[in-house]
Tab-separated table of N, CA and C in Angstrom:
chain	number	residue	atom	x	y	z
A	29	ASP	N	0.834	-1.194	0.000
A	29	ASP	CA	0.000	0.000	0.000
A	29	ASP	C	0.867	1.241	0.000
A	30	ALA	N	0.358	2.277	-0.613
A	30	ALA	CA	1.037	3.557	-0.537
A	30	ALA	C	0.970	4.009	0.903
A	31	SER	N	1.916	4.780	1.335
A	31	SER	CA	1.917	5.221	2.717
A	31	SER	C	2.006	6.725	2.819
A	32	PRO	N	1.123	7.476	2.169
A	32	PRO	CA	1.192	8.925	2.212
A	32	PRO	C	0.410	9.497	3.359
A	33	SER	N	0.923	9.571	4.520
A	33	SER	CA	0.265	10.142	5.677
A	33	SER	C	-1.036	10.858	5.304
A	34	MET	N	-2.108	10.128	5.040
A	34	MET	CA	-3.368	10.701	4.595
A	34	MET	C	-4.538	9.879	5.100
A	35	ALA	N	-5.798	10.379	4.855
A	35	ALA	CA	-6.948	9.599	5.267
A	35	ALA	C	-8.171	9.889	4.425
A	36	LEU	N	-9.156	8.945	4.383
A	36	LEU	CA	-10.341	9.094	3.553
A	36	LEU	C	-11.589	8.551	4.220
A	37	ASP	N	-12.787	8.882	3.682
A	37	ASP	CA	-14.060	8.407	4.205
A	37	ASP	C	-14.243	6.930	3.943
A	38	GLU	N	-15.225	6.349	4.603
A	38	GLU	CA	-15.513	4.935	4.428
A	38	GLU	C	-16.010	4.650	3.014
A	39	THR	N	-16.601	5.616	2.359
A	39	THR	CA	-17.134	5.379	1.022
A	39	THR	C	-16.626	6.432	0.059
A	40	LEU	N	-16.495	6.043	-1.187
A	40	LEU	CA	-16.149	7.002	-2.226
A	40	LEU	C	-17.421	7.686	-2.678
A	41	THR	N	-17.307	8.949	-2.962
A	41	THR	CA	-18.481	9.688	-3.404
A	41	THR	C	-18.164	10.415	-4.694
A	42	SER	N	-19.184	10.732	-5.443
A	42	SER	CA	-19.000	11.552	-6.627
A	42	SER	C	-18.651	12.949	-6.167
A	43	ILE	N	-17.996	13.684	-7.021
A	43	ILE	CA	-17.631	15.050	-6.686
A	43	ILE	C	-18.279	15.971	-7.714
A	44	PRO	N	-19.582	16.227	-7.595
A	44	PRO	CA	-20.211	17.101	-8.567
A	44	PRO	C	-19.674	18.512	-8.439
A	45	ASP	N	-19.453	19.143	-9.560
A	45	ASP	CA	-18.968	20.516	-9.594
A	45	ASP	C	-17.713	20.722	-8.768
A	46	ALA	N	-16.785	19.783	-8.840
A	46	ALA	CA	-15.522	19.906	-8.117
A	46	ALA	C	-14.635	20.926	-8.814
A	47	PRO	N	-13.916	21.749	-8.047
A	47	PRO	CA	-13.056	22.758	-8.656
A	47	PRO	C	-11.839	22.129	-9.332
A	48	THR	N	-11.374	22.761	-10.399
A	48	THR	CA	-10.149	22.338	-11.058
A	48	THR	C	-9.089	23.388	-10.768
A	49	LEU	N	-7.854	23.149	-11.192
A	49	LEU	CA	-6.758	24.060	-10.893
A	49	LEU	C	-6.967	25.456	-11.463
A	50	ASP	N	-7.655	25.553	-12.602
A	50	ASP	CA	-7.824	26.865	-13.219
A	50	ASP	C	-9.076	27.585	-12.730
A	51	GLY	N	-9.722	27.055	-11.675
A	51	GLY	CA	-10.887	27.719	-11.111
A	51	GLY	C	-12.192	27.294	-11.755
A	52	GLU	N	-12.111	26.567	-12.852
A	52	GLU	CA	-13.320	26.058	-13.487
A	52	GLU	C	-13.845	24.888	-12.659
A	53	THR	N	-14.939	24.290	-13.082
A	53	THR	CA	-15.443	23.140	-12.338
A	53	THR	C	-15.493	21.918	-13.226
A	54	SER	N	-15.397	20.780	-12.586
A	54	SER	CA	-15.479	19.507	-13.274
A	54	SER	C	-16.616	18.725	-12.641
A	55	THR	N	-17.452	18.099	-13.457
A	55	THR	CA	-18.564	17.342	-12.900
A	55	THR	C	-18.330	15.836	-13.023
A	56	VAL	N	-17.089	15.452	-13.202
A	56	VAL	CA	-16.761	14.046	-13.376
A	56	VAL	C	-16.619	13.376	-12.020
A	57	ALA	N	-17.306	12.266	-11.837
A	57	ALA	CA	-17.212	11.500	-10.591
A	57	ALA	C	-15.951	10.655	-10.615
A	58	PRO	N	-15.324	10.392	-9.459
A	58	PRO	CA	-14.100	9.602	-9.431
A	58	PRO	C	-14.215	8.262	-10.136
A	59	ALA	N	-15.322	7.576	-10.004
A	59	ALA	CA	-15.483	6.249	-10.607
A	59	ALA	C	-15.401	6.301	-12.130
A	60	ASP	N	-15.640	7.461	-12.724
A	60	ASP	CA	-15.618	7.587	-14.172
A	60	ASP	C	-14.214	7.445	-14.766
A	61	PHE	N	-13.188	7.443	-13.942
A	61	PHE	CA	-11.824	7.325	-14.435
A	61	PHE	C	-11.330	5.886	-14.423
A	62	GLY	N	-12.164	4.949	-13.996
A	62	GLY	CA	-11.774	3.552	-13.981
A	62	GLY	C	-10.542	3.314	-13.128
A	63	LEU	N	-10.520	3.870	-11.930
A	63	LEU	CA	-9.370	3.713	-11.049
A	63	LEU	C	-9.215	2.256	-10.627
A	64	GLU	N	-7.979	1.768	-10.683
A	64	GLU	CA	-7.695	0.377	-10.322
A	64	GLU	C	-6.542	0.320	-9.341
A	65	VAL	N	-6.690	-0.519	-8.332
A	65	VAL	CA	-5.615	-0.784	-7.379
A	65	VAL	C	-4.943	-2.078	-7.822
A	66	ARG	N	-3.628	-1.998	-8.017
A	66	ARG	CA	-2.847	-3.182	-8.388
A	66	ARG	C	-1.387	-2.947	-7.998
A	67	PRO	N	-0.535	-3.955	-8.092
A	67	PRO	CA	0.860	-3.780	-7.655
A	67	PRO	C	1.531	-2.580	-8.320
A	68	SER	N	2.206	-1.788	-7.500
A	68	SER	CA	2.870	-0.580	-7.984
A	68	SER	C	4.056	-0.904	-8.873
A	69	GLN	N	4.338	-0.004	-9.796
A	69	GLN	CA	5.533	-0.108	-10.641
A	69	GLN	C	6.804	0.118	-9.827
A	70	LEU	N	6.668	0.634	-8.614
A	70	LEU	CA	7.826	0.892	-7.764
A	70	LEU	C	8.425	-0.393	-7.213
A	71	GLY	N	7.676	-1.497	-7.275
A	71	GLY	CA	8.180	-2.773	-6.786
A	71	GLY	C	7.467	-3.224	-5.529
A	72	GLU	N	7.820	-4.418	-5.076
A	72	GLU	CA	7.159	-5.035	-3.924
A	72	GLU	C	7.162	-4.176	-2.679
A	73	HIS	N	8.279	-3.481	-2.430
A	73	HIS	CA	8.404	-2.673	-1.222
A	73	HIS	C	7.321	-1.587	-1.128
A	74	ALA	N	6.777	-1.163	-2.278
A	74	ALA	CA	5.774	-0.097	-2.290
A	74	ALA	C	4.356	-0.635	-2.150
A	75	GLY	N	4.181	-1.934	-2.316
A	75	GLY	CA	2.835	-2.496	-2.227
A	75	GLY	C	2.014	-2.143	-3.446
A	76	ASP	N	0.753	-1.817	-3.211
A	76	ASP	CA	-0.152	-1.496	-4.310
A	76	ASP	C	-0.040	-0.036	-4.715
A	77	GLY	N	-0.455	0.231	-5.941
A	77	GLY	CA	-0.515	1.582	-6.475
A	77	GLY	C	-1.897	1.816	-7.046
A	78	LEU	N	-2.198	3.073	-7.393
A	78	LEU	CA	-3.486	3.424	-7.993
A	78	LEU	C	-3.255	3.802	-9.441
A	79	PHE	N	-3.987	3.145	-10.338
A	79	PHE	CA	-3.841	3.350	-11.771
A	79	PHE	C	-5.118	3.950	-12.343
A	80	CYS	N	-4.952	4.842	-13.302
A	80	CYS	CA	-6.082	5.524	-13.937
A	80	CYS	C	-6.294	4.902	-15.316
A	81	MET	N	-7.454	4.299	-15.529
A	81	MET	CA	-7.701	3.581	-16.772
A	81	MET	C	-8.400	4.432	-17.828
A	82	SER	N	-8.467	5.734	-17.598
A	82	SER	CA	-8.981	6.696	-18.576
A	82	SER	C	-8.022	7.871	-18.626
A	83	ALA	N	-7.982	8.552	-19.765
A	83	ALA	CA	-7.184	9.777	-19.862
A	83	ALA	C	-7.849	10.845	-18.999
A	84	VAL	N	-7.035	11.642	-18.327
A	84	VAL	CA	-7.551	12.689	-17.436
A	84	VAL	C	-6.864	14.001	-17.781
A	85	PRO	N	-7.649	15.045	-18.057
A	85	PRO	CA	-7.038	16.341	-18.355
A	85	PRO	C	-6.474	17.009	-17.103
A	86	GLU	N	-5.464	17.830	-17.296
A	86	GLU	CA	-4.875	18.600	-16.211
A	86	GLU	C	-5.958	19.414	-15.493
A	87	GLY	N	-5.863	19.474	-14.172
A	87	GLY	CA	-6.792	20.276	-13.378
A	87	GLY	C	-8.047	19.552	-12.942
A	88	THR	N	-8.206	18.301	-13.342
A	88	THR	CA	-9.409	17.534	-13.016
A	88	THR	C	-9.277	16.867	-11.647
A	89	VAL	N	-10.336	16.919	-10.859
A	89	VAL	CA	-10.369	16.202	-9.584
A	89	VAL	C	-10.646	14.734	-9.890
A	90	ILE	N	-9.777	13.850	-9.397
A	90	ILE	CA	-9.864	12.424	-9.700
A	90	ILE	C	-10.570	11.652	-8.585
A	91	CYS	N	-10.231	11.950	-7.346
A	91	CYS	CA	-10.830	11.287	-6.194
A	91	CYS	C	-10.512	12.102	-4.944
A	92	GLU	N	-10.854	11.581	-3.781
A	92	GLU	CA	-10.620	12.285	-2.519
A	92	GLU	C	-9.821	11.415	-1.564
A	93	TYR	N	-9.027	12.075	-0.734
A	93	TYR	CA	-8.332	11.404	0.370
A	93	TYR	C	-9.084	11.772	1.639
A	94	THR	N	-9.744	10.791	2.212
A	94	THR	CA	-10.542	11.018	3.412
A	94	THR	C	-10.231	9.935	4.432
A	95	GLY	N	-10.857	10.004	5.565
A	95	GLY	CA	-10.653	9.013	6.612
A	95	GLY	C	-11.038	9.585	7.951
A	96	ARG	N	-10.401	9.087	8.977
A	96	ARG	CA	-10.658	9.552	10.336
A	96	ARG	C	-9.953	10.891	10.542
A	97	VAL	N	-10.724	11.916	10.879
A	97	VAL	CA	-10.172	13.253	11.085
A	97	VAL	C	-9.672	13.362	12.526
A	98	LEU	N	-8.443	13.884	12.672
A	98	LEU	CA	-7.796	13.968	13.975
A	98	LEU	C	-7.199	15.349	14.212
A	99	CYS	N	-7.067	15.723	15.483
A	99	CYS	CA	-6.319	16.926	15.830
A	99	CYS	C	-4.850	16.522	15.982
A	100	THR	N	-3.961	17.487	16.149
A	100	THR	CA	-2.534	17.205	16.234
A	100	THR	C	-2.196	16.217	17.349
A	101	GLN	N	-2.744	16.432	18.532
A	101	GLN	CA	-2.434	15.557	19.665
A	101	GLN	C	-2.822	14.107	19.371
A	102	GLU	N	-4.009	13.901	18.791
A	102	GLU	CA	-4.444	12.539	18.446
A	102	GLU	C	-3.530	11.940	17.370
A	103	ALA	N	-3.184	12.748	16.388
A	103	ALA	CA	-2.346	12.274	15.280
A	103	ALA	C	-0.963	11.853	15.767
A	104	MET	N	-0.376	12.617	16.679
A	104	MET	CA	0.966	12.318	17.158
A	104	MET	C	1.017	11.058	18.024
A	105	HIS	N	-0.115	10.651	18.558
A	105	HIS	CA	-0.166	9.441	19.381
A	105	HIS	C	-0.428	8.167	18.576
A	106	LEU	N	-0.653	8.298	17.285
A	106	LEU	CA	-0.859	7.111	16.454
A	106	LEU	C	0.432	6.302	16.379
A	107	GLU	N	0.312	5.002	16.496
A	107	GLU	CA	1.482	4.139	16.374
A	107	GLU	C	1.914	4.055	14.909
A	108	ASP	N	0.956	3.887	14.002
A	108	ASP	CA	1.232	3.777	12.570
A	108	ASP	C	0.742	5.052	11.881
A	109	LYS	N	1.679	5.865	11.441
A	109	LYS	CA	1.345	7.144	10.790
A	109	LYS	C	1.484	7.067	9.264
A	110	SER	N	1.581	5.859	8.729
A	110	SER	CA	1.868	5.701	7.303
A	110	SER	C	0.767	6.238	6.385
A	111	TYR	N	-0.450	6.374	6.863
A	111	TYR	CA	-1.539	6.910	6.036
A	111	TYR	C	-2.074	8.216	6.597
A	112	LEU	N	-1.303	8.861	7.422
A	112	LEU	CA	-1.705	10.112	8.066
A	112	LEU	C	-1.278	11.296	7.211
A	113	MET	N	-2.211	12.186	6.909
A	113	MET	CA	-1.917	13.378	6.125
A	113	MET	C	-2.262	14.615	6.945
A	114	ARG	N	-1.323	15.552	6.993
A	114	ARG	CA	-1.600	16.833	7.644
A	114	ARG	C	-2.342	17.705	6.642
A	115	LEU	N	-3.540	18.133	7.028
A	115	LEU	CA	-4.346	18.988	6.154
A	115	LEU	C	-4.085	20.463	6.416
A	116	GLY	N	-3.752	20.792	7.664
A	116	GLY	CA	-3.512	22.172	8.074
A	116	GLY	C	-3.294	22.203	9.570
A	117	PRO	N	-3.253	23.400	10.156
A	117	PRO	CA	-3.050	23.498	11.602
A	117	PRO	C	-4.134	22.727	12.363
A	118	GLN	N	-3.698	21.842	13.246
A	118	GLN	CA	-4.617	21.060	14.082
A	118	GLN	C	-5.590	20.194	13.279
A	119	SER	N	-5.228	19.829	12.063
A	119	SER	CA	-6.130	19.038	11.231
A	119	SER	C	-5.363	17.973	10.447
A	120	TYR	N	-5.683	16.717	10.746
A	120	TYR	CA	-5.078	15.568	10.084
A	120	TYR	C	-6.182	14.619	9.658
A	121	VAL	N	-5.864	13.774	8.671
A	121	VAL	CA	-6.789	12.723	8.266
A	121	VAL	C	-5.977	11.431	8.149
A	122	ASP	N	-6.546	10.338	8.652
A	122	ASP	CA	-5.860	9.047	8.662
A	122	ASP	C	-6.699	8.032	7.882
A	123	ALA	N	-6.160	7.550	6.757
A	123	ALA	CA	-6.870	6.601	5.895
A	123	ALA	C	-6.425	5.160	6.119
A	124	ARG	N	-5.656	4.926	7.167
A	124	ARG	CA	-5.095	3.590	7.396
A	124	ARG	C	-6.157	2.501	7.429
A	125	ASP	N	-7.268	2.743	8.095
A	125	ASP	CA	-8.297	1.716	8.260
A	125	ASP	C	-9.424	1.809	7.240
A	126	THR	N	-9.276	2.671	6.241
A	126	THR	CA	-10.329	2.845	5.238
A	126	THR	C	-9.809	2.424	3.868
A	127	ILE	N	-9.797	1.107	3.649
A	127	ILE	CA	-9.241	0.586	2.395
A	127	ILE	C	-10.092	0.939	1.181
A	128	SER	N	-11.328	1.383	1.403
A	128	SER	CA	-12.172	1.786	0.277
A	128	SER	C	-11.769	3.152	-0.280
A	129	VAL	N	-10.919	3.860	0.407
A	129	VAL	CA	-10.441	5.164	-0.063
A	129	VAL	C	-9.304	4.912	-1.050
A	130	LEU	N	-9.599	5.055	-2.307
A	130	LEU	CA	-8.621	4.712	-3.333
A	130	LEU	C	-7.380	5.598	-3.300
A	131	ALA	N	-7.515	6.832	-2.878
A	131	ALA	CA	-6.370	7.747	-2.851
A	131	ALA	C	-5.259	7.267	-1.927
A	132	ARG	N	-5.570	6.395	-0.982
A	132	ARG	CA	-4.541	5.890	-0.060
A	132	ARG	C	-3.512	5.032	-0.778
A	133	TYR	N	-3.809	4.614	-2.004
A	133	TYR	CA	-2.899	3.769	-2.769
A	133	TYR	C	-1.962	4.568	-3.685
A	134	ILE	N	-2.058	5.893	-3.657
A	134	ILE	CA	-1.184	6.715	-4.495
A	134	ILE	C	0.201	6.770	-3.851
A	135	ASN	N	1.214	6.417	-4.628
A	135	ASN	CA	2.591	6.375	-4.146
A	135	ASN	C	3.365	7.625	-4.535
A	136	ASP	N	4.534	7.787	-3.886
A	136	ASP	CA	5.488	8.845	-4.225
A	136	ASP	C	6.677	8.159	-4.887
A	137	CYS	N	6.908	8.451	-6.169
A	137	CYS	CA	7.991	7.808	-6.916
A	137	CYS	C	9.318	8.534	-6.736
A	138	ARG	N	9.304	9.701	-6.085
A	138	ARG	CA	10.501	10.503	-5.802
A	138	ARG	C	11.161	11.044	-7.066
A	139	LEU	N	10.387	11.158	-8.159
A	139	LEU	CA	10.870	11.747	-9.411
A	139	LEU	C	9.887	12.834	-9.838
A	140	PRO	N	10.195	14.095	-9.563
A	140	PRO	CA	9.254	15.177	-9.864
A	140	PRO	C	8.723	15.194	-11.300
A	141	ALA	N	9.516	14.771	-12.266
A	141	ALA	CA	9.068	14.781	-13.663
A	141	ALA	C	7.914	13.816	-13.899
A	142	VAL	N	7.745	12.829	-13.009
A	142	VAL	CA	6.716	11.806	-13.194
A	142	VAL	C	5.465	12.093	-12.356
A	143	TYR	N	5.554	12.987	-11.369
A	143	TYR	CA	4.369	13.305	-10.565
A	143	TYR	C	3.234	13.744	-11.489
A	144	ASN	N	2.041	13.206	-11.260
A	144	ASN	CA	0.903	13.554	-12.113
A	144	ASN	C	-0.326	14.024	-11.335
A	145	VAL	N	-0.272	13.953	-10.011
A	145	VAL	CA	-1.369	14.483	-9.195
A	145	VAL	C	-0.798	15.268	-8.017
A	146	ARG	N	-1.638	16.077	-7.421
A	146	ARG	CA	-1.289	16.821	-6.217
A	146	ARG	C	-2.486	16.762	-5.286
A	147	PHE	N	-2.249	17.054	-4.011
A	147	PHE	CA	-3.330	17.093	-3.035
A	147	PHE	C	-3.772	18.533	-2.823
A	148	ASP	N	-5.054	18.783	-2.988
A	148	ASP	CA	-5.667	20.074	-2.662
A	148	ASP	C	-6.285	19.881	-1.279
A	149	LYS	N	-5.543	20.274	-0.247
A	149	LYS	CA	-5.949	20.002	1.131
A	149	LYS	C	-7.073	20.936	1.572
A	150	ARG	N	-8.086	20.337	2.178
A	150	ARG	CA	-9.281	21.048	2.636
A	150	ARG	C	-9.482	20.777	4.133
A	151	PRO	N	-8.726	21.455	5.018
A	151	PRO	CA	-8.813	21.153	6.454
A	151	PRO	C	-10.210	21.357	7.037
A	152	ASP	N	-10.931	22.343	6.564
A	152	ASP	CA	-12.284	22.586	7.090
A	152	ASP	C	-13.264	21.494	6.699
A	153	GLU	N	-12.917	20.730	5.646
A	153	GLU	CA	-13.778	19.646	5.181
A	153	GLU	C	-13.238	18.272	5.598
A	154	GLY	N	-12.048	18.243	6.222
A	154	GLY	CA	-11.466	16.988	6.676
A	154	GLY	C	-11.043	16.060	5.554
A	155	LYS	N	-10.579	16.622	4.439
A	155	LYS	CA	-10.192	15.799	3.293
A	155	LYS	C	-9.225	16.546	2.396
A	156	ALA	N	-8.687	15.827	1.420
A	156	ALA	CA	-7.864	16.417	0.371
A	156	ALA	C	-8.387	15.896	-0.961
A	157	LEU	N	-8.511	16.776	-1.923
A	157	LEU	CA	-8.891	16.372	-3.275
A	157	LEU	C	-7.623	15.933	-4.004
A	158	VAL	N	-7.730	14.921	-4.823
A	158	VAL	CA	-6.617	14.480	-5.663
A	158	VAL	C	-6.857	15.101	-7.036
A	159	VAL	N	-5.931	15.985	-7.455
A	159	VAL	CA	-6.106	16.780	-8.665
A	159	VAL	C	-4.981	16.476	-9.654
A	160	ALA	N	-5.343	16.260	-10.908
A	160	ALA	CA	-4.342	16.020	-11.954
A	160	ALA	C	-3.527	17.292	-12.166
A	161	CYS	N	-2.201	17.207	-12.023
A	161	CYS	CA	-1.357	18.393	-12.219
A	161	CYS	C	-0.758	18.429	-13.633
A	162	ARG	N	-1.103	17.449	-14.428
A	162	ARG	CA	-0.764	17.399	-15.854
A	162	ARG	C	-1.701	16.388	-16.494
A	163	HIS	N	-1.674	16.293	-17.818
A	163	HIS	CA	-2.468	15.282	-18.508
A	163	HIS	C	-2.023	13.899	-18.020
A	164	ILE	N	-2.977	13.015	-17.748
A	164	ILE	CA	-2.672	11.653	-17.310
A	164	ILE	C	-3.127	10.696	-18.401
A	165	CYS	N	-2.232	9.821	-18.813
A	165	CYS	CA	-2.511	8.866	-19.882
A	165	CYS	C	-3.255	7.640	-19.354
A	166	VAL	N	-3.971	6.976	-20.245
A	166	VAL	CA	-4.672	5.737	-19.906
A	166	VAL	C	-3.656	4.719	-19.382
A	167	GLY	N	-3.962	4.101	-18.249
A	167	GLY	CA	-3.119	3.072	-17.677
A	167	GLY	C	-1.991	3.576	-16.799
A	168	GLU	N	-1.879	4.885	-16.641
A	168	GLU	CA	-0.787	5.453	-15.849
A	168	GLU	C	-1.014	5.266	-14.352
A	169	GLU	N	0.059	4.949	-13.647
A	169	GLU	CA	-0.008	4.919	-12.182
A	169	GLU	C	0.032	6.350	-11.673
A	170	LEU	N	-0.749	6.634	-10.643
A	170	LEU	CA	-0.775	7.973	-10.065
A	170	LEU	C	0.356	8.121	-9.055
A	171	PHE	N	1.098	9.239	-9.170
A	171	PHE	CA	2.198	9.542	-8.269
A	171	PHE	C	2.056	10.962	-7.745
A	172	VAL	N	2.347	11.138	-6.458
A	172	VAL	CA	2.246	12.438	-5.801
A	172	VAL	C	3.484	12.648	-4.935
A	173	ASP	N	3.809	13.891	-4.674
A	173	ASP	CA	4.912	14.227	-3.773
A	173	ASP	C	4.382	14.204	-2.342
A	174	TYR	N	4.887	13.292	-1.509
A	174	TYR	CA	4.454	13.214	-0.114
A	174	TYR	C	5.016	14.364	0.715
A	175	GLY	N	6.094	14.967	0.252
A	175	GLY	CA	6.714	16.061	0.990
A	175	GLY	C	7.920	15.614	1.807
A	176	LYS	N	8.768	16.591	2.166
A	176	LYS	CA	10.014	16.323	2.900
A	176	LYS	C	9.772	15.664	4.252
A	177	LEU	N	8.768	16.125	4.976
A	177	LEU	CA	8.549	15.610	6.327
A	177	LEU	C	8.214	14.127	6.332
A	178	TYR	N	7.492	13.665	5.337
A	178	TYR	CA	7.158	12.241	5.273
A	178	TYR	C	8.433	11.400	5.182
A	179	TRP	N	9.368	11.829	4.341
A	179	TRP	CA	10.570	11.035	4.093
A	179	TRP	C	11.636	11.224	5.158
A	180	ALA	N	11.435	12.134	6.102
A	180	ALA	CA	12.426	12.361	7.162
A	180	ALA	C	12.658	11.111	8.003
A	181	SER	N	11.617	10.290	8.154
A	181	SER	CA	11.753	9.102	8.998
A	181	SER	C	11.612	7.799	8.224
A	182	THR	N	11.587	7.871	6.898
A	182	THR	CA	11.377	6.686	6.078
A	182	THR	C	12.385	6.679	4.930
A	183	LYS	N	12.851	5.509	4.561
A	183	LYS	CA	13.757	5.411	3.422
A	183	LYS	C	12.941	5.435	2.126
A	184	PRO	N	13.193	6.411	1.254
A	184	PRO	CA	12.429	6.488	0.003
A	184	PRO	C	12.857	5.422	-1.002
A	185	HIS	N	11.920	5.003	-1.820
A	185	HIS	CA	12.191	4.090	-2.927
A	185	HIS	C	11.861	4.848	-4.204
A	186	ARG	N	12.774	4.856	-5.131
A	186	ARG	CA	12.580	5.595	-6.379
A	186	ARG	C	12.137	4.663	-7.502
A	187	LEU	N	11.462	5.259	-8.463
A	187	LEU	CA	11.057	4.553	-9.668
A	187	LEU	C	12.322	4.201	-10.460
A	188	ARG	N	12.393	2.988	-10.966
A	188	ARG	CA	13.553	2.592	-11.768
A	188	ARG	C	13.626	3.478	-13.018
A	189	PRO	N	14.831	3.888	-13.423
A	189	PRO	CA	14.982	4.787	-14.576
A	189	PRO	C	14.293	4.281	-15.840
A	190	ALA	N	14.325	2.985	-16.090
A	190	ALA	CA	13.702	2.448	-17.303
A	190	ALA	C	12.190	2.668	-17.284
A	191	ILE	N	11.582	2.473	-16.123
A	191	ILE	CA	10.134	2.677	-16.007
A	191	ILE	C	9.805	4.158	-16.129
A	192	ALA	N	10.588	5.004	-15.455
A	192	ALA	CA	10.369	6.452	-15.543
A	192	ALA	C	10.487	6.912	-16.993
A	193	GLY	N	11.481	6.385	-17.708
A	193	GLY	CA	11.662	6.738	-19.118
A	193	GLY	C	10.464	6.344	-19.966
A	194	ARG	N	9.924	5.142	-19.722
A	194	ARG	CA	8.739	4.695	-20.475
A	194	ARG	C	7.541	5.590	-20.175
A	195	ILE	N	7.360	5.963	-18.924
A	195	ILE	CA	6.235	6.833	-18.558
A	195	ILE	C	6.364	8.181	-19.249
A	196	LEU	N	7.559	8.766	-19.199
A	196	LEU	CA	7.769	10.079	-19.811
A	196	LEU	C	7.647	10.026	-21.330
A	197	GLU	N	8.139	8.947	-21.931
A	197	GLU	CA	8.031	8.785	-23.387
A	197	GLU	C	6.561	8.671	-23.802
A	198	ARG	N	5.810	7.878	-23.062
A	198	ARG	CA	4.384	7.698	-23.344
A	198	ARG	C	3.627	9.011	-23.164
A	199	LEU	N	4.000	9.755	-22.126
A	199	LEU	CA	3.361	11.036	-21.867
A	199	LEU	C	3.635	12.009	-23.005
A	200	GLN	N	4.890	12.067	-23.481
A	200	GLN	CA	5.221	12.958	-24.594
A	200	GLN	C	4.386	12.624	-25.824
A	201	GLY	N	4.251	11.336	-26.120
A	201	GLY	CA	3.450	10.922	-27.270
A	201	GLY	C	1.999	11.299	-27.104
A	202	ALA	N	1.449	11.086	-25.907
A	202	ALA	CA	0.054	11.414	-25.659
A	202	ALA	C	-0.185	12.914	-25.732
A	203	LEU	N	0.736	13.689	-25.195
A	203	LEU	CA	0.581	15.149	-25.238
A	203	LEU	C	0.705	15.680	-26.651
A	204	ALA	N	1.591	15.066	-27.438
A	204	ALA	CA	1.738	15.487	-28.848
A	204	ALA	C	0.457	15.216	-29.623
A	205	SER	N	-0.143	14.036	-29.430
A	205	SER	CA	-1.384	13.715	-30.146
A	205	SER	C	-2.560	14.488	-29.572
A	206	HIS	N	-2.512	14.816	-28.296
A	206	HIS	CA	-3.574	15.573	-27.632
A	206	HIS	C	-3.626	17.015	-28.132
A	207	SER	N	-2.443	17.599	-28.435
A	207	SER	CA	-2.399	18.990	-28.851
A	207	SER	C	-2.556	19.152	-30.359
A	208	SER	N	-2.571	18.037	-31.103
A	208	SER	CA	-2.709	18.106	-32.571
A	208	SER	C	-4.131	18.409	-32.969
């Protein structure tokens, strides 16, 4: 499983009129992207990853990271913080026990050129939206930057150069045909 200190609700919900990066809205529900959980390209050590089986335009909300909402004191007392995400001051979400939250399977490949989603943290709502930060190709694994603090106590695993090269090559081809 991905371990991005984050959390999600017990159920996935549609996100009608969800905001995109450019301020416009998207009415696409997360299930419409054919999200699949399967072994990550990062290897066994990373567990499962989240794959998008439809093309997704930049700025589109793909799914949500939700779970048990905690204050700082509660969050710091957790034994396993691997799915704990800081949303803001005194606001955390823990998706460890909510396997139905697909965003918990998004890994950090530690290669900025390959990152394809970002978290739009919503502390007042107790969640983070998963937003495409570039065009995402069919079949692509979703990767996000967990941030420096996450890796301070964990050894990072990077995407193998050959896999990263294939992802970037495929992305270039898709973007070229997309802009034609």
